[in-house]
mmCIF file of C-alpha atoms in Angstrom:
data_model
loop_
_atom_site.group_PDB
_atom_site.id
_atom_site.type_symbol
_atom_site.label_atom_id
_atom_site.label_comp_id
_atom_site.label_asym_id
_atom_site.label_seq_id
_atom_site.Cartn_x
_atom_site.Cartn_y
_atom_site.Cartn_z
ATOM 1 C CA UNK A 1 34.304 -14.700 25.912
ATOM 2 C CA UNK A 2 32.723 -14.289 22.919
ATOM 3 C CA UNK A 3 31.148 -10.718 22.007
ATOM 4 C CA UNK A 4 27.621 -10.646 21.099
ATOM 5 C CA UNK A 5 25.576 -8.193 18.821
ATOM 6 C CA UNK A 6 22.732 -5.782 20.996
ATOM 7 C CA UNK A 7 19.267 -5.430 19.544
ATOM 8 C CA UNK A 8 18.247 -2.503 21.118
ATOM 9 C CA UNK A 9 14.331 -2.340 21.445
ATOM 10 C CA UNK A 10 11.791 -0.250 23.956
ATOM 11 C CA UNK A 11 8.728 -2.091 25.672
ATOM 12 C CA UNK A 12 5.532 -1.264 23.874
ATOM 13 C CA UNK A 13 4.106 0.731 20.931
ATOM 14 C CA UNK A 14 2.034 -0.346 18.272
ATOM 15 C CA UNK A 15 5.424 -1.923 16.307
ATOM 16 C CA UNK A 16 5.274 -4.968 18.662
ATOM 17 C CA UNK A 17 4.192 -8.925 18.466
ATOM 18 C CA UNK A 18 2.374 -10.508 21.789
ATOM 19 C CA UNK A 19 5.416 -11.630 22.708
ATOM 20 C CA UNK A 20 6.603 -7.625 23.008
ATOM 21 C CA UNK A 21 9.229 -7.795 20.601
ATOM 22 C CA UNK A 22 8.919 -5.994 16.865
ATOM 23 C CA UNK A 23 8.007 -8.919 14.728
ATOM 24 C CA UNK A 24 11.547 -9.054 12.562
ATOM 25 C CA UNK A 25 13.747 -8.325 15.086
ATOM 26 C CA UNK A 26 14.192 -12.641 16.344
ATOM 27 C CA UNK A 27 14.230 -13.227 13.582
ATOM 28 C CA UNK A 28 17.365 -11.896 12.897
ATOM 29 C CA UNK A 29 18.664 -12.476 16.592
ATOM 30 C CA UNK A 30 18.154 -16.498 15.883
ATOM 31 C CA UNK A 31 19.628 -15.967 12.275
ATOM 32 C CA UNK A 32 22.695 -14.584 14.177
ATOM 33 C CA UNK A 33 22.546 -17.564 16.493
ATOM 34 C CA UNK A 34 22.512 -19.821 13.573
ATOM 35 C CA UNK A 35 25.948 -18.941 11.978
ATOM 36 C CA UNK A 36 27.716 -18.831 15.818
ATOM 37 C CA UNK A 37 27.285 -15.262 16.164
ATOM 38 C CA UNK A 38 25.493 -14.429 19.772
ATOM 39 C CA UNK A 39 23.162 -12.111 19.895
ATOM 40 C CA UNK A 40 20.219 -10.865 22.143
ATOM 41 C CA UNK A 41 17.732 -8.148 23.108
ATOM 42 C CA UNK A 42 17.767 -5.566 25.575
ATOM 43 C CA UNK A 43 14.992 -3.129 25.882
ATOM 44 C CA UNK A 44 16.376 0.491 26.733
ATOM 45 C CA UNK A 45 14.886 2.470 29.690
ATOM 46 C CA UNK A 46 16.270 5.849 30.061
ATOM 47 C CA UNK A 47 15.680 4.776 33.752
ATOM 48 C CA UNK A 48 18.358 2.126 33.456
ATOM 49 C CA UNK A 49 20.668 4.003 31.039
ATOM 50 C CA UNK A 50 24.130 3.527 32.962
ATOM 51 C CA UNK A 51 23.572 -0.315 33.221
ATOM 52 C CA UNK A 52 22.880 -0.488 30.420
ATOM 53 C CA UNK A 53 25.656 1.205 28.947
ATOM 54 C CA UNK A 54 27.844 -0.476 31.234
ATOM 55 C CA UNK A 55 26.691 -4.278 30.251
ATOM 56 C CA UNK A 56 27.020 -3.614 26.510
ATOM 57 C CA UNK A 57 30.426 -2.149 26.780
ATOM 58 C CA UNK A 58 31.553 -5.002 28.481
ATOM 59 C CA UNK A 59 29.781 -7.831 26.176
ATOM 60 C CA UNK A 60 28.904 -6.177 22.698
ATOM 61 C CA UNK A 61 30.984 -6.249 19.966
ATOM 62 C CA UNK A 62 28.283 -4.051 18.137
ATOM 63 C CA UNK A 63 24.491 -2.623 18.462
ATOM 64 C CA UNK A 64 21.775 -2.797 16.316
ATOM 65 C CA UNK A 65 18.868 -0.049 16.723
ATOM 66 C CA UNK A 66 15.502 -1.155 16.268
ATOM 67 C CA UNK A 67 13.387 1.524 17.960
ATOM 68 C CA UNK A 68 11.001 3.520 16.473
ATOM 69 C CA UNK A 69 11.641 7.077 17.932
ATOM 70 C CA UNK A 70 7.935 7.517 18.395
ATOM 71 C CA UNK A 71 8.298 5.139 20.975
ATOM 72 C CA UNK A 72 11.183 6.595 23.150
ATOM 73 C CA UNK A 73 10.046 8.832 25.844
ATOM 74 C CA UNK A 74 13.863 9.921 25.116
ATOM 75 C CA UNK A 75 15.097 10.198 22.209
ATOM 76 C CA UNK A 76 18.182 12.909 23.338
ATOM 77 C CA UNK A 77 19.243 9.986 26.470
ATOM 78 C CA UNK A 78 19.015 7.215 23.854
ATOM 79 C CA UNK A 79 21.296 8.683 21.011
ATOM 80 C CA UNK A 80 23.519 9.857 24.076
ATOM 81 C CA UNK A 81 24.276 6.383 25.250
ATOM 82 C CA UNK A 82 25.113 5.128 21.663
ATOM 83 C CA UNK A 83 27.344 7.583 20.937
ATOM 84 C CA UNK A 84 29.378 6.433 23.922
ATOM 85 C CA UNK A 85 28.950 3.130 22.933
ATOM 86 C CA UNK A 86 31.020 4.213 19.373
ATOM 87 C CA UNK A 87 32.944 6.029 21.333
ATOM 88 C CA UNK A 88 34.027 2.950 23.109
ATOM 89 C CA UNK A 89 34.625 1.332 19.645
ATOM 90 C CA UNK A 90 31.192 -0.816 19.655
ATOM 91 C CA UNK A 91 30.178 -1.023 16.243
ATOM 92 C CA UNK A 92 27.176 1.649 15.864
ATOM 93 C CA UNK A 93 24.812 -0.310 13.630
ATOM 94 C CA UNK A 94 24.025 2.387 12.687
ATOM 95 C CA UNK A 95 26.313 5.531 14.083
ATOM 96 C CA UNK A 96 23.436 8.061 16.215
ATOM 97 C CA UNK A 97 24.228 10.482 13.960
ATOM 98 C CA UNK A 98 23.878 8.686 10.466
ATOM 99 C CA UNK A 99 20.347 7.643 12.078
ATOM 100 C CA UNK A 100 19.617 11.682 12.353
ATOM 101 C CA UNK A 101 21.538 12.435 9.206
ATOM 102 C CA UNK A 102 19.121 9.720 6.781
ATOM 103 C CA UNK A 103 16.100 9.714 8.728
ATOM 104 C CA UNK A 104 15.695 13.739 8.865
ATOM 105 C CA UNK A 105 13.830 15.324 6.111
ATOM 106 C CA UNK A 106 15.900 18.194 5.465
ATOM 107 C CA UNK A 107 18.441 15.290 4.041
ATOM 108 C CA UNK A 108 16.735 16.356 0.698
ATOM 109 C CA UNK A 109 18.548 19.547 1.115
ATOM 110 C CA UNK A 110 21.709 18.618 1.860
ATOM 111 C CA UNK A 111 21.335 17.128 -1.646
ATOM 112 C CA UNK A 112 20.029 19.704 -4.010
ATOM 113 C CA UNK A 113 22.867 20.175 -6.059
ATOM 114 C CA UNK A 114 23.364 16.297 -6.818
ATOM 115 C CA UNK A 115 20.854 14.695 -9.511
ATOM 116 C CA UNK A 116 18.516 13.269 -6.865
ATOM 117 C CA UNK A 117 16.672 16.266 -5.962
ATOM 118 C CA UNK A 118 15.137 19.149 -7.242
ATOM 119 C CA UNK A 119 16.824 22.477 -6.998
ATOM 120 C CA UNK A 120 14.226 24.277 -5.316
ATOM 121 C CA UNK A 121 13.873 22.287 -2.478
ATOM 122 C CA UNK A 122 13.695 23.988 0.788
ATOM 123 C CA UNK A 123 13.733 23.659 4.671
ATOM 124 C CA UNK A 124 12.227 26.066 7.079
ATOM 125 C CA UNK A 125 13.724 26.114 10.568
ATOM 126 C CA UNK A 126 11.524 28.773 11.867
ATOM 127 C CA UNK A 127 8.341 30.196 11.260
ATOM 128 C CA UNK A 128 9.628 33.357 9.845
ATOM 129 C CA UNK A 129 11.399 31.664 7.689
ATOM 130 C CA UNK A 130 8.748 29.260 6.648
ATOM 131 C CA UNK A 131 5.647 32.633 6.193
ATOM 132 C CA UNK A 132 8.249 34.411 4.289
ATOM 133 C CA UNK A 133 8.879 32.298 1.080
ATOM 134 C CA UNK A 134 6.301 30.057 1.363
ATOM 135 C CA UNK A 135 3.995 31.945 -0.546
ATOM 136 C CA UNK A 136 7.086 32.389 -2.926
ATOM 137 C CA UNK A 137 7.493 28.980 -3.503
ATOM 138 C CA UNK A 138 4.166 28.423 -4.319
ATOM 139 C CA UNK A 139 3.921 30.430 -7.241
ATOM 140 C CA UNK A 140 5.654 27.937 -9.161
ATOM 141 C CA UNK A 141 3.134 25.213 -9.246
ATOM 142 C CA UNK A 142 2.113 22.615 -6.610
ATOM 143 C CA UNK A 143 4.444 21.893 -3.616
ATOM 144 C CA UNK A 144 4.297 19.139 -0.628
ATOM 145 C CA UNK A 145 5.195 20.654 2.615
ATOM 146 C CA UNK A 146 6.532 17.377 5.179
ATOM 147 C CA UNK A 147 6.975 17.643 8.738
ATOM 148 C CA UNK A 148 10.120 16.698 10.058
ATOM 149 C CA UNK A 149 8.344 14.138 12.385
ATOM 150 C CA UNK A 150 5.382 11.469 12.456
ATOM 151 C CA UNK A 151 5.111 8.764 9.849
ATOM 152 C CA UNK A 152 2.223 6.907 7.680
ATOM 153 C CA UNK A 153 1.960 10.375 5.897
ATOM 154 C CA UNK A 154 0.875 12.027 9.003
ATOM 155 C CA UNK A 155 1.602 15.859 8.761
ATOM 156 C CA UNK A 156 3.006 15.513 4.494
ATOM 157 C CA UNK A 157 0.219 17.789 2.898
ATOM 158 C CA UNK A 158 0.126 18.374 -1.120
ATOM 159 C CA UNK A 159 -0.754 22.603 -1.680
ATOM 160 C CA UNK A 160 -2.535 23.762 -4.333
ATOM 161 C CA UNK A 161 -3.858 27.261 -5.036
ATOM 162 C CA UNK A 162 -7.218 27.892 -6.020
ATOM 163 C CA UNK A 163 -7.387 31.338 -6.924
ATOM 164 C CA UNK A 164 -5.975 32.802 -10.174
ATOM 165 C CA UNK A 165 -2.710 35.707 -9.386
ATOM 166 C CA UNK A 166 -2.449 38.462 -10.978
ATOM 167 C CA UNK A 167 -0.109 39.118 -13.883
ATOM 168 C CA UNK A 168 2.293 41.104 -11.975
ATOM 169 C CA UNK A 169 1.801 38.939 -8.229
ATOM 170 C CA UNK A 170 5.790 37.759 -7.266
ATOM 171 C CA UNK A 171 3.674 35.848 -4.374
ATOM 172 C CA UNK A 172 0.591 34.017 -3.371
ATOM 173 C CA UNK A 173 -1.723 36.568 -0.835
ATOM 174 C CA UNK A 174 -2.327 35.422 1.996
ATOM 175 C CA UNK A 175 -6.060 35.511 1.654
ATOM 176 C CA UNK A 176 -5.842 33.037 -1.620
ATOM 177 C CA UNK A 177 -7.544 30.095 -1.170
ATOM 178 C CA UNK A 178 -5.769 26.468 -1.319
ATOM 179 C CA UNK A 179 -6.485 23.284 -1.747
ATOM 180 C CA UNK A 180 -4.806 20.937 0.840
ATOM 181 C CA UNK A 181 -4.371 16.931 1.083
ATOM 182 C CA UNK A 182 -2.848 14.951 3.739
ATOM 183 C CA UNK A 183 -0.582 11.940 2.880
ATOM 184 C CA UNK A 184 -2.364 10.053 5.685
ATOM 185 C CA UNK A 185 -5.248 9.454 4.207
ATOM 186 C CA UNK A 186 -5.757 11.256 1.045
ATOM 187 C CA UNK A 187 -8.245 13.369 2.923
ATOM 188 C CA UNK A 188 -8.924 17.209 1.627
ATOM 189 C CA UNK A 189 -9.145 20.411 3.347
ATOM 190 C CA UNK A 190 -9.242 23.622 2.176
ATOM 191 C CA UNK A 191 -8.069 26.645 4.125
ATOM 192 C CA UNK A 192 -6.679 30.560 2.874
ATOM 193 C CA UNK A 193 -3.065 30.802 2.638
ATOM 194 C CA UNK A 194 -3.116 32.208 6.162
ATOM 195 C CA UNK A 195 -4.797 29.973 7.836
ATOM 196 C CA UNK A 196 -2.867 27.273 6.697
ATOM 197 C CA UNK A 197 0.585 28.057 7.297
ATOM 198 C CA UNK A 198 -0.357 28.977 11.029
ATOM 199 C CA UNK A 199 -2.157 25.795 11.497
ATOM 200 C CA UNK A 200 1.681 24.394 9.910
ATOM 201 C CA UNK A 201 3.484 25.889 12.811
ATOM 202 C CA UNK A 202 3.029 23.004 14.520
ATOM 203 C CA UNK A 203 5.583 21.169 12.551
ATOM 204 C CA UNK A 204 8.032 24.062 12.786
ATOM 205 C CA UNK A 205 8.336 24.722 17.031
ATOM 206 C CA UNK A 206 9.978 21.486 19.203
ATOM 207 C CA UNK A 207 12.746 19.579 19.361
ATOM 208 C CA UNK A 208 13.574 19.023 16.045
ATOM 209 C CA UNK A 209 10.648 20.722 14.517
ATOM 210 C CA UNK A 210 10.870 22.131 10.556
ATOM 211 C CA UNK A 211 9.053 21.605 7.799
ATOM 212 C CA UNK A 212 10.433 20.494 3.873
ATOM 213 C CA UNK A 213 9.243 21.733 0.672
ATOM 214 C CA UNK A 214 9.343 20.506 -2.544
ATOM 215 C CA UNK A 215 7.748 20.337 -6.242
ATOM 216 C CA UNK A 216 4.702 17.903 -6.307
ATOM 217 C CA UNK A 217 5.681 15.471 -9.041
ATOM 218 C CA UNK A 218 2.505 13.861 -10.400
ATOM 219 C CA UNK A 219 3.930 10.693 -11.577
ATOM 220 C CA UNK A 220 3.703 9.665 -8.185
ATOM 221 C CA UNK A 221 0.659 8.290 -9.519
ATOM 222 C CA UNK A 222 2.214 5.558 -11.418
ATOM 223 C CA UNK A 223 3.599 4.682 -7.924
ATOM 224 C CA UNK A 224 6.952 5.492 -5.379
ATOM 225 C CA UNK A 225 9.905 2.894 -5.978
ATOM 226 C CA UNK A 226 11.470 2.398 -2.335
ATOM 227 C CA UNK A 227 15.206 0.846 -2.484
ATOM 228 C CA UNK A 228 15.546 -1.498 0.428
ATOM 229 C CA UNK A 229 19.317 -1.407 1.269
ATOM 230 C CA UNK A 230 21.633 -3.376 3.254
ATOM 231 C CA UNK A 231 24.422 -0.737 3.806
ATOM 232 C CA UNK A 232 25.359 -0.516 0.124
ATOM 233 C CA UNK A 233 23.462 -3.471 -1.311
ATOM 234 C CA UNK A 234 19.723 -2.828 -2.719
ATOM 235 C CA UNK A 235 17.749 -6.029 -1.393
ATOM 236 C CA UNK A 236 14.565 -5.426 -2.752
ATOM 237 C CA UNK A 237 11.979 -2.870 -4.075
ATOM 238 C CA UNK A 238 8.985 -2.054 -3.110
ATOM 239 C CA UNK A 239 6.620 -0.614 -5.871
ATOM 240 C CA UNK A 240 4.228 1.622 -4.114
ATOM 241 C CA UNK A 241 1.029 2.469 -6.363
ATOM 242 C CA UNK A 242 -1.648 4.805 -4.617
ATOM 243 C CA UNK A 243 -5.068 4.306 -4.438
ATOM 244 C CA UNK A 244 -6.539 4.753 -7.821
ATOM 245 C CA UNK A 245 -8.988 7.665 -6.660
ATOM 246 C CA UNK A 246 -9.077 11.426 -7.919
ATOM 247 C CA UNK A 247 -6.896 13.176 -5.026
ATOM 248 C CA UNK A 248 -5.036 10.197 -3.924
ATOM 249 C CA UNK A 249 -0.745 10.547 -3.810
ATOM 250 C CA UNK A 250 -0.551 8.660 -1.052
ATOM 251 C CA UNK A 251 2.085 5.624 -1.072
ATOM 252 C CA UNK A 252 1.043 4.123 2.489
ATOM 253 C CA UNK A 253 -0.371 1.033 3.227
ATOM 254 C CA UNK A 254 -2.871 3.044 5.545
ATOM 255 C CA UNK A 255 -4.235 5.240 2.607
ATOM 256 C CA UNK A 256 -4.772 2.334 0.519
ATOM 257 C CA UNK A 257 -1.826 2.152 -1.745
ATOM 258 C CA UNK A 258 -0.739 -1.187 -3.248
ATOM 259 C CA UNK A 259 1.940 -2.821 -2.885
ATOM 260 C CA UNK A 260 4.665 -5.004 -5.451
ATOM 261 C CA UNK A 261 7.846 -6.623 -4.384
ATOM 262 C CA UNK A 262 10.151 -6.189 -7.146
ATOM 263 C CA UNK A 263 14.213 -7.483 -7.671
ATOM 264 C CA UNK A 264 16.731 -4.798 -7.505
ATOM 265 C CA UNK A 265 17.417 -5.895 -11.329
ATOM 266 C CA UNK A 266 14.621 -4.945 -12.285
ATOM 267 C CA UNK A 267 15.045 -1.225 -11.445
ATOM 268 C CA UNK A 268 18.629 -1.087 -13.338
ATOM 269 C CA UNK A 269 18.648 1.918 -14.186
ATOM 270 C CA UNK A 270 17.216 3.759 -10.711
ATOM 271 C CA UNK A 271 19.570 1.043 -8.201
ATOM 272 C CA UNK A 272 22.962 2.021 -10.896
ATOM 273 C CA UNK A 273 22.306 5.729 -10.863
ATOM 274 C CA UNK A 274 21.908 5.651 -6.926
ATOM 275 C CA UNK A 275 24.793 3.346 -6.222
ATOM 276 C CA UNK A 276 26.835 5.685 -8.105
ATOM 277 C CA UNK A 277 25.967 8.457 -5.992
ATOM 278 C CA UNK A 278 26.299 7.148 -2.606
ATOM 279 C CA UNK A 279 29.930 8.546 -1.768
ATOM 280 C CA UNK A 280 28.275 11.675 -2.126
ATOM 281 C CA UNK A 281 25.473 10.902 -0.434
ATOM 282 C CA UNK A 282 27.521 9.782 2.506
ATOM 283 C CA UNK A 283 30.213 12.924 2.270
ATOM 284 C CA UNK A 284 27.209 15.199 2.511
ATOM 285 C CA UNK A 285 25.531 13.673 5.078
ATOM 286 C CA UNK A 286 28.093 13.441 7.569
ATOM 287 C CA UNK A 287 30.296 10.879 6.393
ATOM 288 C CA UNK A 288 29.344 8.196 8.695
ATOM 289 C CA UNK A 289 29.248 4.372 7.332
ATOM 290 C CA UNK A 290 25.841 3.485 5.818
ATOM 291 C CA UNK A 291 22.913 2.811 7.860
ATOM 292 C CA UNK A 292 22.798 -1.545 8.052
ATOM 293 C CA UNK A 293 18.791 -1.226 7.226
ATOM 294 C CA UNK A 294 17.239 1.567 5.697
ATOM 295 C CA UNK A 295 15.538 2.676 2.591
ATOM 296 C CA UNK A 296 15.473 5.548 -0.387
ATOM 297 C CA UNK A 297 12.070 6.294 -2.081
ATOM 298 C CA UNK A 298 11.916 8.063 -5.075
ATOM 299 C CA UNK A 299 9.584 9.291 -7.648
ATOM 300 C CA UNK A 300 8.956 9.357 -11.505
ATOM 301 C CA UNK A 301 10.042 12.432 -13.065
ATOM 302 C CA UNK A 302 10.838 13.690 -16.745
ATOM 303 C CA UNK A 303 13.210 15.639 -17.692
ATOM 304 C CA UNK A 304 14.205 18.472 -20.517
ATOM 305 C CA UNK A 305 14.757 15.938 -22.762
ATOM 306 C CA UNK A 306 11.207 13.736 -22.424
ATOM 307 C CA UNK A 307 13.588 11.367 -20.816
ATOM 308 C CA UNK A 308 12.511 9.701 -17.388
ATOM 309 C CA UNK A 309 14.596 10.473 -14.163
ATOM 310 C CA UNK A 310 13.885 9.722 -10.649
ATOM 311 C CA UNK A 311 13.852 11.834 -8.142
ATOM 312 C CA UNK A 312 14.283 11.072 -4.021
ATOM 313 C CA UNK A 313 11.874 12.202 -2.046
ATOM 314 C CA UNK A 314 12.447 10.241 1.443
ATOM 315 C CA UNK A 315 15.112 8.247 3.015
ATOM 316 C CA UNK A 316 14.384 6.163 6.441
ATOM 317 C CA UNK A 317 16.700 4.566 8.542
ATOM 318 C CA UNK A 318 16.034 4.691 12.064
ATOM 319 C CA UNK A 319 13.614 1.198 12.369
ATOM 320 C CA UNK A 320 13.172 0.229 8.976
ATOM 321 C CA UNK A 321 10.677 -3.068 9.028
ATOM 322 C CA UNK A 322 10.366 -6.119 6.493
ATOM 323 C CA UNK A 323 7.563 -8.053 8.754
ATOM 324 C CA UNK A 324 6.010 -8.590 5.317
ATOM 325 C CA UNK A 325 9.496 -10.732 4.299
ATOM 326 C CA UNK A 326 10.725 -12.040 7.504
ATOM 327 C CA UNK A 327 13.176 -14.238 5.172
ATOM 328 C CA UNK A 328 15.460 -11.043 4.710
ATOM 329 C CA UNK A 329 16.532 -11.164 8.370
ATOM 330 C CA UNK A 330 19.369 -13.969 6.650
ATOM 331 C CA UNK A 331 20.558 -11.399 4.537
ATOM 332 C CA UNK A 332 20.522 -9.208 7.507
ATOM 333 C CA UNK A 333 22.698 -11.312 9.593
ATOM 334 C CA UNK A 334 25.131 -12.179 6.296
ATOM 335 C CA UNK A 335 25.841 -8.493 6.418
ATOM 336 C CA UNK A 336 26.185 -7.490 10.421
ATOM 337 C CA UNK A 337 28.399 -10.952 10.307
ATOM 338 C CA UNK A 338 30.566 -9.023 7.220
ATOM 339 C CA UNK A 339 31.030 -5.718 8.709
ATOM 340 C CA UNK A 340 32.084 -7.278 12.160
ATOM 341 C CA UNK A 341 34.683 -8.699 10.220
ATOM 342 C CA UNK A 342 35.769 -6.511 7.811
ATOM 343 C CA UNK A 343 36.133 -3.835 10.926
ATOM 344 C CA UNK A 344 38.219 -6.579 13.102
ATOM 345 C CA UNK A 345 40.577 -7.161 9.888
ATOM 346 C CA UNK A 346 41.002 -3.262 9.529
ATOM 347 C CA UNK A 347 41.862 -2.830 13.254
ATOM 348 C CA UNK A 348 44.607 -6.097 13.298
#
């Protein structure tokens, strides 16, 4: 019997079609179908997790994850079964734990001494943590603070003080005032120093819960480059201009950024000076295989020099959507199709 490929969904959130499937996911199901390769869908339910696991042990050659953890009620039960899955020797498309490793902010972090990000570049696991350099960091300019979770910008705030420092200040008071705006929307608020970071714990307490922060770059305004890649092939990019409005950084479709499909050549320089940093990129982030779908946005910067550089300031992997160029799910299946195989070869 021939093995087929899982597409792992979950029923509803706002991700789905009317026929309650995410609108790029037949797509590449029937694209599958269409070179001999069977494939289908199977929604998980935490409720049915053991027959689940059961039937795609038996019949899978590999998964594919296209759930948006937003929409698990949970996430822990749903990594858990993959990893059994791998550790059955189904193909992880991708591995659990390359999903947590890209997808997590604090991935920036794991990367500060590599060219792609900033130096002072920090994660705060607890609220201690986060109230006692915080004020620190913020006496070097600008930062954005990003919660580990939510998406569309939710919860990514740009912080800028207000209020002159003293000569001889080695950190913001508490009492300075700020001026904050939300990635969501562009939206302002501003709050004292305070007030703020204890209206950020939020982001810090949960599963999972920390906060990132980095320099503000302000050549986001010329827009954020995202590299769509197929494990280590850039398939498109997305040029991702904000609004053109005074406090706008946004690069979401929701906060009215714009949107250009570019080639991958036409971004030599950013896709060669990636591509030749992905072993480390993979050593330091767990060394699992590369995610099948996911994507690396990045940000004008200049250097020393005057020169430009770019600088990453996201990755996403965990349900990465092209709804907007449905014609990609071919390249999709081209690749599952290669990595089958080149896995089968490696094992004969």
């Amino acid at each position: 019997m021939e093995k087929k490929v899982i597409f792992f969904e979950v029923q509803g959130g706002s991700d789905k079609g009317p026929d309650g499937y995410r609108k790029d996911t037949m797509p590449m199901v029937q694209a599958l179908q269409q070179r001999g390769q069977d494939a289908e869908v199977i929604f998980f339910d935490v409720a049915k997790q053991q027959e689940i696991l059961d039937y795609v042990k038996v019949n899978a050659i590999a998964y594919v994850s296209r759930i948006n953890p937003g929409n698990l009620k949970d996430e822990s039960a749903y990594f858990s079964m993959l990893r059994q899955l791998c550790e059955e020797g189904i193909i992880g498309m991708p591995h659990p734990d390359a999903m947590i490793g890209y997808g997590a902010k604090d991935a920036l972090v794991k990367l500060t001494d590599t060219s792609l990000v900033p130096s002072d570049t920090y994660a705060y696991y607890t609220i201690e943590e986060f109230k006692n350099t915080f004020p620190k960091s913020l006496m070097h300019g600008i930062r954005v603070l990003k919660q580990n979770r939510g998406s569309t910008g939710e919860g990514i705030w740009r912080v800028q003080l207000m209020d002159e420092l003293a000569q001889d200040a080695t950190e913001v008071p508490l009492t300075a005032k700020i001026k904050c705006t939300e990635a969501k929307d562009n939206h302002v608020e501003y709050f004292e120093l305070a007030t703020f970071m204890d209206f950020c714990e939020q982001y810090i307490v949960g599963d999972n819960g920390m906060l990132v922060d980095m320099q503000f770059l302000p050549r986001i305004k010329e827009g954020e480059i995202r590299l769509f890649m197929l494990h280590d092939k850039p398939i498109n990019v997305v040029h991702k201009k904000p609004a053109d409005s005074e406090d706008a950084f946004s690069a979401t479709l929701f906060s009215g950024a714009n949107y250009r499909y570019d080639k991958p050549e036409d971004w030599k320089d950013l896709v060669n000076t990636f591509l030749s940093q992905l072993p480390d990129v993979m050593q330091r982030l767990g060394g699992y295989d590369l995610p099948l779908i996911w994507t690396a946005d990045f940000i004008l910067d200049t250097d020393e020099l005057g020169n430009d550089r770019y600088v990453l300031g996201e990755m996403n992997c965990s349900c990465v959507g092209f709804t907007s160029e449905l014609e990609l799910a071919h390249n999709v299946a081209d690749e599952i199709i290669t990595k089958i195989n080149e896995i089968i070869l490696k094992a004969i």
